[in-house]
PDB file of C-alpha atoms in Angstrom:
ATOM      1  CA  MET A  77     -32.310 190.833  64.865  1.00 43.00           C
ATOM      2  CA  LYS A  78     -33.942 194.152  65.705  1.00 43.00           C
ATOM      3  CA  ARG A  79     -31.714 197.143  65.995  1.00 50.00           C
ATOM      4  CA  TRP A  80     -31.396 198.520  69.495  1.00 48.00           C
ATOM      5  CA  HIS A  81     -32.398 202.014  68.488  1.00 50.00           C
ATOM      6  CA  VAL A  82     -35.656 200.906  66.947  1.00 43.00           C
ATOM      7  CA  VAL A  83     -36.531 198.639  69.862  1.00 39.00           C
ATOM      8  CA  LEU A  84     -35.909 201.318  72.497  1.00 42.00           C
ATOM      9  CA  PHE A  85     -37.498 204.406  71.044  1.00 43.00           C
ATOM     10  CA  ALA A  86     -40.379 205.296  68.737  1.00 38.00           C
ATOM     11  CA  VAL A  87     -38.492 207.953  66.868  1.00 36.00           C
ATOM     12  CA  LEU A  88     -39.942 210.668  64.706  1.00 33.00           C
ATOM     13  CA  ALA A  89     -38.616 211.919  61.418  1.00 37.00           C
ATOM     14  CA  ALA A  90     -36.193 214.809  61.665  1.00 37.00           C
ATOM     15  CA  LEU A  91     -37.935 218.128  62.183  1.00 34.00           C
ATOM     16  CA  ALA A  92     -37.915 220.281  59.087  1.00 35.00           C
ATOM     17  CA  LEU A  93     -37.765 223.868  60.261  1.00 37.00           C
ATOM     18  CA  GLY A  94     -37.435 226.978  58.168  1.00 37.00           C
ATOM     19  CA  CYS A  95     -34.410 229.169  58.441  1.00 36.00           C
ATOM     20  CA  GLU A  96     -34.329 232.940  58.160  1.00 36.00           C
ATOM     21  CA  GLY A  97     -31.527 235.378  57.620  1.00 37.00           C
ATOM     22  CA  ALA A  98     -29.562 236.852  54.778  1.00 37.00           C
ATOM     23  CA  ALA A  99     -26.061 236.094  53.604  1.00 38.00           C
ATOM     24  CA  THR A 100     -23.263 238.321  54.784  1.00 39.00           C
ATOM     25  CA  GLY A 101     -21.111 238.047  51.684  1.00 39.00           C
ATOM     26  CA  SER A 102     -19.860 240.976  49.615  1.00 41.00           C
ATOM     27  CA  GLN A 103     -22.430 243.059  47.753  1.00 43.00           C
ATOM     28  CA  SER A 104     -22.826 243.381  43.990  1.00 38.00           C
ATOM     29  CA  SER A 105     -23.381 246.799  42.357  1.00 40.00           C
ATOM     30  CA  HIS A 106     -27.136 246.190  42.706  1.00 42.00           C
ATOM     31  CA  GLY A 107     -26.953 245.399  46.421  1.00 49.00           C
ATOM     32  CA  THR A 108     -27.501 241.640  45.987  1.00 49.00           C
ATOM     33  CA  PRO A 109     -25.318 239.456  48.232  1.00 56.00           C
ATOM     34  CA  LYS A 110     -22.553 237.910  46.175  1.00 65.00           C
ATOM     35  CA  PRO A 111     -21.865 234.298  47.256  1.00 64.00           C
ATOM     36  CA  LYS A 112     -18.357 233.088  47.743  1.00 72.00           C
ATOM     37  CA  PRO A 113     -17.262 230.857  44.852  1.00 66.00           C
ATOM     38  CA  GLY A 114     -17.276 227.090  45.260  1.00 81.00           C
ATOM     39  CA  LEU A 115     -20.031 226.870  47.848  1.00 95.00           C
ATOM     40  CA  PRO A 116     -23.000 224.592  47.096  1.00 97.00           C
ATOM     41  CA  THR A 117     -26.578 225.738  46.531  1.00 97.00           C
ATOM     42  CA  SER A 118     -28.072 222.541  47.990  1.00 98.00           C
ATOM     43  CA  MET A 119     -27.044 219.768  50.345  1.00 98.00           C
ATOM     44  CA  ALA A 120     -28.151 216.411  51.725  1.00 98.00           C
ATOM     45  CA  ALA A 121     -27.169 214.705  54.973  1.00 98.00           C
ATOM     46  CA  LEU A 122     -27.027 210.909  55.139  1.00 98.00           C
ATOM     47  CA  GLY A 123     -26.553 208.744  58.205  1.00 98.00           C
ATOM     48  CA  ASP A 124     -28.198 207.730  61.465  1.00 98.00           C
ATOM     49  CA  SER A 125     -29.551 209.199  64.697  1.00 97.00           C
ATOM     50  CA  ILE A 126     -26.534 211.430  65.302  1.00 97.00           C
ATOM     51  CA  THR A 127     -27.219 213.373  62.122  1.00 98.00           C
ATOM     52  CA  VAL A 128     -30.903 213.898  62.948  1.00 98.00           C
ATOM     53  CA  GLY A 129     -29.942 215.418  66.307  1.00 97.00           C
ATOM     54  CA  PHE A 130     -31.536 212.594  68.266  1.00 96.00           C
ATOM     55  CA  ALA A 131     -32.249 213.443  71.929  1.00 93.00           C
ATOM     56  CA  SER A 132     -30.609 216.861  71.638  1.00 95.00           C
ATOM     57  CA  CYS A 133     -33.792 218.809  72.446  1.00 94.00           C
ATOM     58  CA  GLY A 134     -34.662 217.250  75.812  1.00 91.00           C
ATOM     59  CA  THR A 135     -36.699 214.297  74.531  1.00 92.00           C
ATOM     60  CA  VAL A 136     -35.728 210.944  73.025  1.00 90.00           C
ATOM     61  CA  LEU A 137     -36.854 212.049  69.576  1.00 93.00           C
ATOM     62  CA  ALA A 138     -35.178 213.388  66.479  1.00 95.00           C
ATOM     63  CA  CYS A 139     -34.431 217.113  66.642  1.00 96.00           C
ATOM     64  CA  GLY A 140     -33.416 218.213  63.176  1.00 97.00           C
ATOM     65  CA  ARG A 141     -32.745 221.821  64.103  1.00 97.00           C
ATOM     66  CA  ASN A 142     -29.716 220.645  66.100  1.00 98.00           C
ATOM     67  CA  SER A 143     -28.169 218.518  63.369  1.00 98.00           C
ATOM     68  CA  TRP A 144     -24.450 219.197  62.893  1.00 98.00           C
ATOM     69  CA  ALA A 145     -25.034 218.931  59.136  1.00 98.00           C
ATOM     70  CA  THR A 146     -28.343 220.561  58.217  1.00 98.00           C
ATOM     71  CA  GLY A 147     -29.537 222.122  61.474  1.00 98.00           C
ATOM     72  CA  THR A 148     -31.092 225.573  61.655  1.00 98.00           C
ATOM     73  CA  SER A 149     -30.196 226.358  65.267  1.00 98.00           C
ATOM     74  CA  ASP A 150     -27.711 229.182  65.737  1.00 97.00           C
ATOM     75  CA  ALA A 151     -26.471 227.382  68.852  1.00 96.00           C
ATOM     76  CA  VAL A 152     -25.142 224.538  66.677  1.00 98.00           C
ATOM     77  CA  ASP A 153     -23.963 226.544  63.637  1.00 98.00           C
ATOM     78  CA  SER A 154     -24.295 223.586  61.295  1.00 98.00           C
ATOM     79  CA  HIS A 155     -22.658 223.117  57.913  1.00 98.00           C
ATOM     80  CA  TYR A 156     -25.870 224.416  56.351  1.00 98.00           C
ATOM     81  CA  LEU A 157     -25.802 227.667  58.322  1.00 98.00           C
ATOM     82  CA  ARG A 158     -22.086 228.147  57.722  1.00 97.00           C
ATOM     83  CA  ILE A 159     -22.618 227.771  53.986  1.00 97.00           C
ATOM     84  CA  LYS A 160     -25.719 229.977  54.073  1.00 97.00           C
ATOM     85  CA  SER A 161     -23.802 232.813  55.721  1.00 96.00           C
ATOM     86  CA  ASP A 162     -21.664 233.047  52.572  1.00 95.00           C
ATOM     87  CA  ASN A 163     -24.134 231.761  49.987  1.00 96.00           C
ATOM     88  CA  ASP A 164     -27.782 232.500  50.626  1.00 96.00           C
ATOM     89  CA  ARG A 165     -28.746 230.535  47.521  1.00 97.00           C
ATOM     90  CA  ILE A 166     -28.675 227.360  49.616  1.00 98.00           C
ATOM     91  CA  SER A 167     -31.476 228.714  51.819  1.00 97.00           C
ATOM     92  CA  GLY A 168     -34.287 226.168  52.052  1.00 97.00           C
ATOM     93  CA  HIS A 169     -32.361 223.586  50.049  1.00 98.00           C
ATOM     94  CA  GLU A 170     -31.048 221.479  52.915  1.00 98.00           C
ATOM     95  CA  HIS A 171     -32.270 217.874  53.059  1.00 98.00           C
ATOM     96  CA  ASN A 172     -31.743 215.421  55.895  1.00 98.00           C
ATOM     97  CA  TYR A 173     -32.248 211.791  54.929  1.00 98.00           C
ATOM     98  CA  ALA A 174     -30.545 210.264  57.964  1.00 98.00           C
ATOM     99  CA  VAL A 175     -32.607 207.670  59.849  1.00 98.00           C
ATOM    100  CA  PRO A 176     -32.334 206.722  63.532  1.00 96.00           C
ATOM    101  CA  GLY A 177     -31.079 203.159  63.796  1.00 96.00           C
ATOM    102  CA  ALA A 178     -29.684 203.115  60.250  1.00 98.00           C
ATOM    103  CA  ARG A 179     -26.714 200.930  59.467  1.00 98.00           C
ATOM    104  CA  ALA A 180     -24.388 201.036  56.486  1.00 98.00           C
ATOM    105  CA  ASP A 181     -26.787 198.844  54.523  1.00 98.00           C
ATOM    106  CA  ASP A 182     -29.204 201.805  54.377  1.00 98.00           C
ATOM    107  CA  LEU A 183     -26.687 204.186  52.828  1.00 98.00           C
ATOM    108  CA  ALA A 184     -27.494 203.291  49.220  1.00 98.00           C
ATOM    109  CA  ARG A 185     -31.198 203.990  49.762  1.00 98.00           C
ATOM    110  CA  GLN A 186     -30.442 207.345  51.376  1.00 98.00           C
ATOM    111  CA  ALA A 187     -28.005 208.174  48.584  1.00 98.00           C
ATOM    112  CA  LYS A 188     -30.760 207.648  46.021  1.00 98.00           C
ATOM    113  CA  GLN A 189     -32.780 210.325  47.786  1.00 98.00           C
ATOM    114  CA  ALA A 190     -29.841 212.723  47.614  1.00 98.00           C
ATOM    115  CA  VAL A 191     -29.563 212.015  43.892  1.00 98.00           C
ATOM    116  CA  LYS A 192     -33.275 212.634  43.428  1.00 98.00           C
ATOM    117  CA  VAL A 193     -33.003 216.188  44.805  1.00 98.00           C
ATOM    118  CA  LYS A 194     -29.722 216.775  42.921  1.00 98.00           C
ATOM    119  CA  ALA A 195     -27.790 217.731  46.035  1.00 98.00           C
ATOM    120  CA  ALA A 196     -24.560 219.584  45.340  1.00 98.00           C
ATOM    121  CA  TYR A 197     -23.035 218.659  48.707  1.00 98.00           C
ATOM    122  CA  VAL A 198     -23.533 215.422  50.649  1.00 98.00           C
ATOM    123  CA  THR A 199     -22.419 214.560  54.181  1.00 98.00           C
ATOM    124  CA  ILE A 200     -22.120 210.982  55.435  1.00 98.00           C
ATOM    125  CA  LEU A 201     -21.847 209.857  59.063  1.00 98.00           C
ATOM    126  CA  ILE A 202     -22.863 206.229  59.460  1.00 98.00           C
ATOM    127  CA  GLY A 203     -21.598 203.064  61.129  1.00 98.00           C
ATOM    128  CA  ALA A 204     -22.172 203.409  64.865  1.00 98.00           C
ATOM    129  CA  ASN A 205     -25.190 201.102  64.714  1.00 98.00           C
ATOM    130  CA  ASP A 206     -23.136 198.500  62.857  1.00 98.00           C
ATOM    131  CA  ALA A 207     -20.940 198.291  65.951  1.00 98.00           C
ATOM    132  CA  CYS A 208     -23.744 198.792  68.489  1.00 97.00           C
ATOM    133  CA  ALA A 209     -25.293 195.349  68.130  1.00 97.00           C
ATOM    134  CA  ALA A 210     -26.831 193.170  70.827  1.00 96.00           C
ATOM    135  CA  THR A 211     -23.572 191.187  70.962  1.00 96.00           C
ATOM    136  CA  VAL A 212     -20.141 191.485  69.420  1.00 97.00           C
ATOM    137  CA  GLY A 213     -21.085 188.584  67.172  1.00 97.00           C
ATOM    138  CA  GLY A 214     -23.904 190.697  65.774  1.00 98.00           C
ATOM    139  CA  MET A 215     -21.645 193.515  64.628  1.00 98.00           C
ATOM    140  CA  THR A 216     -21.441 194.038  60.879  1.00 98.00           C
ATOM    141  CA  SER A 217     -18.298 192.423  59.499  1.00 98.00           C
ATOM    142  CA  VAL A 218     -15.647 194.766  58.167  1.00 98.00           C
ATOM    143  CA  LYS A 219     -15.933 193.269  54.687  1.00 98.00           C
ATOM    144  CA  THR A 220     -19.697 193.684  54.585  1.00 98.00           C
ATOM    145  CA  PHE A 221     -19.469 197.198  55.987  1.00 98.00           C
ATOM    146  CA  ARG A 222     -17.077 198.221  53.212  1.00 98.00           C
ATOM    147  CA  SER A 223     -19.244 196.735  50.494  1.00 98.00           C
ATOM    148  CA  GLU A 224     -22.268 198.617  51.819  1.00 98.00           C
ATOM    149  CA  ILE A 225     -20.370 201.903  51.998  1.00 98.00           C
ATOM    150  CA  ASP A 226     -19.118 201.369  48.453  1.00 98.00           C
ATOM    151  CA  ALA A 227     -22.679 200.701  47.274  1.00 98.00           C
ATOM    152  CA  GLY A 228     -23.841 203.999  48.743  1.00 98.00           C
ATOM    153  CA  LEU A 229     -20.942 205.959  47.313  1.00 98.00           C
ATOM    154  CA  LYS A 230     -21.521 204.360  43.912  1.00 98.00           C
ATOM    155  CA  GLN A 231     -25.053 205.731  43.917  1.00 98.00           C
ATOM    156  CA  LEU A 232     -23.699 209.209  44.566  1.00 98.00           C
ATOM    157  CA  LYS A 233     -20.895 209.004  42.025  1.00 98.00           C
ATOM    158  CA  ASN A 234     -23.175 207.779  39.272  1.00 98.00           C
ATOM    159  CA  GLY A 235     -26.039 210.115  40.081  1.00 98.00           C
ATOM    160  CA  LEU A 236     -24.174 213.206  41.301  1.00 98.00           C
ATOM    161  CA  PRO A 237     -20.754 213.108  39.630  1.00 97.00           C
ATOM    162  CA  LYS A 238     -20.070 216.789  40.340  1.00 96.00           C
ATOM    163  CA  ALA A 239     -21.298 216.854  43.940  1.00 97.00           C
ATOM    164  CA  HIS A 240     -18.889 217.290  46.842  1.00 97.00           C
ATOM    165  CA  VAL A 241     -19.046 214.442  49.350  1.00 98.00           C
ATOM    166  CA  LEU A 242     -17.833 214.571  52.953  1.00 98.00           C
ATOM    167  CA  VAL A 243     -17.290 211.243  54.729  1.00 98.00           C
ATOM    168  CA  VAL A 244     -17.035 211.593  58.497  1.00 98.00           C
ATOM    169  CA  SER A 245     -15.292 209.262  60.946  1.00 98.00           C
ATOM    170  CA  LEU A 246     -17.165 207.543  63.765  1.00 98.00           C
ATOM    171  CA  PRO A 247     -17.106 208.909  67.310  1.00 96.00           C
ATOM    172  CA  ASP A 248     -14.857 207.172  69.818  1.00 96.00           C
ATOM    173  CA  LEU A 249     -17.562 205.202  71.631  1.00 96.00           C
ATOM    174  CA  TYR A 250     -14.985 203.458  73.812  1.00 97.00           C
ATOM    175  CA  ARG A 251     -14.127 206.840  75.317  1.00 95.00           C
ATOM    176  CA  LEU A 252     -17.813 207.224  76.164  1.00 95.00           C
ATOM    177  CA  TRP A 253     -17.616 204.002  78.178  1.00 97.00           C
ATOM    178  CA  GLU A 254     -14.429 205.253  79.871  1.00 96.00           C
ATOM    179  CA  LEU A 255     -16.156 208.480  80.878  1.00 94.00           C
ATOM    180  CA  GLY A 256     -19.524 207.075  81.881  1.00 95.00           C
ATOM    181  CA  HIS A 257     -19.017 203.670  83.445  1.00 96.00           C
ATOM    182  CA  ASP A 258     -18.461 205.266  86.861  1.00 95.00           C
ATOM    183  CA  ASP A 259     -21.402 207.671  86.500  1.00 96.00           C
ATOM    184  CA  ALA A 260     -24.614 206.372  88.103  1.00 97.00           C
ATOM    185  CA  HIS A 261     -26.869 208.354  85.755  1.00 97.00           C
ATOM    186  CA  ALA A 262     -25.112 207.073  82.643  1.00 96.00           C
ATOM    187  CA  ARG A 263     -25.212 203.489  83.872  1.00 96.00           C
ATOM    188  CA  ARG A 264     -28.939 203.783  84.571  1.00 96.00           C
ATOM    189  CA  ALA A 265     -29.580 205.067  81.036  1.00 96.00           C
ATOM    190  CA  TRP A 266     -27.412 202.413  79.412  1.00 97.00           C
ATOM    191  CA  LYS A 267     -29.391 199.666  81.145  1.00 95.00           C
ATOM    192  CA  LEU A 268     -32.232 200.460  78.742  1.00 93.00           C
ATOM    193  CA  GLY A 269     -30.173 198.767  76.063  1.00 94.00           C
ATOM    194  CA  ILE A 270     -27.957 201.527  74.709  1.00 96.00           C
ATOM    195  CA  CYS A 271     -25.232 200.026  72.502  1.00 97.00           C
ATOM    196  CA  PRO A 272     -25.151 196.722  74.428  1.00 97.00           C
ATOM    197  CA  SER A 273     -22.153 195.300  72.580  1.00 98.00           C
ATOM    198  CA  LEU A 274     -20.065 197.995  74.286  1.00 98.00           C
ATOM    199  CA  LEU A 275     -22.037 199.382  77.216  1.00 98.00           C
ATOM    200  CA  ALA A 276     -23.646 196.313  78.776  1.00 97.00           C
ATOM    201  CA  ASP A 277     -22.327 195.574  82.280  1.00 97.00           C
ATOM    202  CA  PRO A 278     -20.267 198.766  82.199  1.00 97.00           C
ATOM    203  CA  THR A 279     -18.603 198.291  85.584  1.00 97.00           C
ATOM    204  CA  SER A 280     -17.610 194.671  85.071  1.00 97.00           C
ATOM    205  CA  THR A 281     -13.882 193.992  85.223  1.00 97.00           C
ATOM    206  CA  ALA A 282     -14.228 190.386  84.037  1.00 98.00           C
ATOM    207  CA  GLN A 283     -11.818 189.528  81.254  1.00 98.00           C
ATOM    208  CA  ALA A 284     -14.666 188.542  78.956  1.00 97.00           C
ATOM    209  CA  ASP A 285     -16.245 191.974  79.294  1.00 97.00           C
ATOM    210  CA  GLN A 286     -12.938 193.753  78.818  1.00 97.00           C
ATOM    211  CA  ASP A 287     -12.319 191.676  75.691  1.00 98.00           C
ATOM    212  CA  ARG A 288     -15.821 192.477  74.422  1.00 98.00           C
ATOM    213  CA  ARG A 289     -15.246 196.214  74.753  1.00 98.00           C
ATOM    214  CA  ASP A 290     -11.875 195.937  73.040  1.00 98.00           C
ATOM    215  CA  GLN A 291     -13.504 194.125  70.122  1.00 98.00           C
ATOM    216  CA  VAL A 292     -16.041 196.906  69.672  1.00 98.00           C
ATOM    217  CA  ARG A 293     -13.307 199.506  69.906  1.00 98.00           C
ATOM    218  CA  GLN A 294     -11.279 197.719  67.252  1.00 98.00           C
ATOM    219  CA  ARG A 295     -14.289 197.285  64.990  1.00 98.00           C
ATOM    220  CA  ILE A 296     -14.961 201.026  65.033  1.00 98.00           C
ATOM    221  CA  ASP A 297     -11.313 201.682  64.165  1.00 98.00           C
ATOM    222  CA  ASP A 298     -11.622 199.182  61.312  1.00 98.00           C
ATOM    223  CA  TYR A 299     -14.774 200.890  60.050  1.00 98.00           C
ATOM    224  CA  ASP A 300     -12.983 204.227  60.042  1.00 98.00           C
ATOM    225  CA  ASP A 301     -10.139 202.718  58.029  1.00 98.00           C
ATOM    226  CA  GLN A 302     -12.642 201.469  55.464  1.00 98.00           C
ATOM    227  CA  LEU A 303     -14.473 204.792  55.315  1.00 98.00           C
ATOM    228  CA  ALA A 304     -11.185 206.561  54.597  1.00 98.00           C
ATOM    229  CA  ALA A 305     -10.230 204.024  51.933  1.00 98.00           C
ATOM    230  CA  ALA A 306     -13.668 204.156  50.294  1.00 98.00           C
ATOM    231  CA  CYS A 307     -13.516 207.940  50.110  1.00 98.00           C
ATOM    232  CA  LYS A 308     -10.040 207.826  48.593  1.00 98.00           C
ATOM    233  CA  LYS A 309     -11.253 205.344  46.003  1.00 98.00           C
ATOM    234  CA  TYR A 310     -14.178 207.635  45.183  1.00 98.00           C
ATOM    235  CA  GLY A 311     -11.821 210.275  43.861  1.00 96.00           C
ATOM    236  CA  ASP A 312     -11.296 214.018  44.027  1.00 95.00           C
ATOM    237  CA  HIS A 313     -14.897 214.856  44.872  1.00 96.00           C
ATOM    238  CA  CYS A 314     -14.795 212.990  48.174  1.00 97.00           C
ATOM    239  CA  ARG A 315     -13.301 214.534  51.301  1.00 97.00           C
ATOM    240  CA  TRP A 316     -12.426 212.441  54.394  1.00 97.00           C
ATOM    241  CA  ASP A 317     -12.388 214.154  57.783  1.00 96.00           C
ATOM    242  CA  HIS A 318      -9.058 212.460  58.638  1.00 96.00           C
ATOM    243  CA  GLY A 319     -10.490 211.125  61.879  1.00 97.00           C
ATOM    244  CA  ALA A 320     -11.556 214.549  63.180  1.00 97.00           C
ATOM    245  CA  VAL A 321     -14.784 213.287  64.752  1.00 97.00           C
ATOM    246  CA  HIS A 322     -13.135 210.182  66.174  1.00 97.00           C
ATOM    247  CA  ASP A 323     -10.460 212.381  67.735  1.00 96.00           C
ATOM    248  CA  VAL A 324     -12.927 214.651  69.549  1.00 93.00           C
ATOM    249  CA  ARG A 325     -12.265 214.308  73.273  1.00 87.00           C
ATOM    250  CA  PHE A 326     -15.901 214.070  74.253  1.00 82.00           C
ATOM    251  CA  SER A 327     -16.945 214.739  77.824  1.00 89.00           C
ATOM    252  CA  LEU A 328     -20.277 213.822  79.384  1.00 93.00           C
ATOM    253  CA  SER A 329     -21.243 217.487  79.019  1.00 93.00           C
ATOM    254  CA  LEU A 330     -21.310 216.985  75.238  1.00 95.00           C
ATOM    255  CA  VAL A 331     -23.830 214.122  75.309  1.00 96.00           C
ATOM    256  CA  ASN A 332     -27.465 214.429  76.307  1.00 95.00           C
ATOM    257  CA  HIS A 333     -28.475 213.384  79.822  1.00 95.00           C
ATOM    258  CA  LEU A 334     -31.353 211.179  78.693  1.00 95.00           C
ATOM    259  CA  ASP A 335     -29.514 208.296  77.039  1.00 96.00           C
ATOM    260  CA  TYR A 336     -25.931 209.442  77.753  1.00 95.00           C
ATOM    261  CA  PHE A 337     -25.006 208.414  74.255  1.00 96.00           C
ATOM    262  CA  HIS A 338     -26.035 210.922  71.596  1.00 97.00           C
ATOM    263  CA  PRO A 339     -24.493 214.400  71.340  1.00 97.00           C
ATOM    264  CA  ASP A 340     -26.468 217.247  72.897  1.00 97.00           C
ATOM    265  CA  ALA A 341     -26.624 220.641  71.182  1.00 97.00           C
ATOM    266  CA  ASP A 342     -23.087 221.463  72.353  1.00 97.00           C
ATOM    267  CA  GLY A 343     -21.892 218.099  71.100  1.00 97.00           C
ATOM    268  CA  GLN A 344     -23.532 218.694  67.718  1.00 97.00           C
ATOM    269  CA  LYS A 345     -21.845 222.088  67.563  1.00 98.00           C
ATOM    270  CA  ARG A 346     -18.510 220.424  68.239  1.00 97.00           C
ATOM    271  CA  LEU A 347     -19.104 217.975  65.383  1.00 97.00           C
ATOM    272  CA  ALA A 348     -19.806 220.872  63.031  1.00 98.00           C
ATOM    273  CA  GLU A 349     -16.711 222.732  64.221  1.00 97.00           C
ATOM    274  CA  VAL A 350     -14.290 219.879  63.571  1.00 97.00           C
ATOM    275  CA  THR A 351     -15.749 218.739  60.253  1.00 97.00           C
ATOM    276  CA  TYR A 352     -16.419 221.983  58.399  1.00 96.00           C
ATOM    277  CA  PRO A 353     -12.992 223.643  58.103  1.00 92.00           C
ATOM    278  CA  GLY A 354     -11.357 222.855  54.782  1.00 83.00           C
ATOM    279  CA  THR A 355     -14.418 221.096  53.378  1.00 87.00           C
ATOM    280  CA  PHE A 356     -14.593 223.363  50.346  1.00 84.00           C
ATOM    281  CA  ASP A 357     -10.888 224.004  49.853  1.00 77.00           C
ATOM    282  CA  TRP A 358     -10.838 222.037  46.623  1.00 64.00           C
TER     283      TRP A 358
END
């Protein structure tokens, strides 16, 4: 079965843009910025279309500068820029290996790339495509999802035992349906095949459709439970966001107005805001 993202859009790889600016940390006796302790000098972002900033620049393409994790846009203030403001040594050492349409079964492959560049900090946001299947029957089972997440984390633990890992919860896609099913523009966009397991026939009040949406909602909650458990099993070098992303009360103003699904630049900024605090309080 083809994944809906790949069928709908011919996506490009995330844009790799340079970033300028100096750190604002304290100065040494020689005038060299002194980085705050504990901050990484390199990072890698793993995941799917959300992490590549898909459709956040006015076209249905990846827009890496708006990534909540590794973006270079001041408007988003990504994890990368927040780290860079206190540790300029990370400058130019941000890597985004997320892939539009990726499911949890791609995490291990992406993790190998993070290991290859010896990333000191790794972010993970993946799983929405496992729920956004053509039908509820096509959703990745909870057991399989967990095994695939564990496989990816194993790659990181074996290859980067000292790296800090942040595992992020999945957005509340059911809330997106609640907000958009009465909006004509959103419904028109969703007809293109956006997350059909949840968003097909968005105005239907038939019991079968209500049950279908509830199943997707529950599956996302189950995925989040497994992400939290997998991170806990990983050990002290893994930090779970405690549902911060899932708890974001998204409005339609925080998603782009092309597919009414992916976060726009403001939405990406919100993801960075709720996931960064406390990340390096080890």
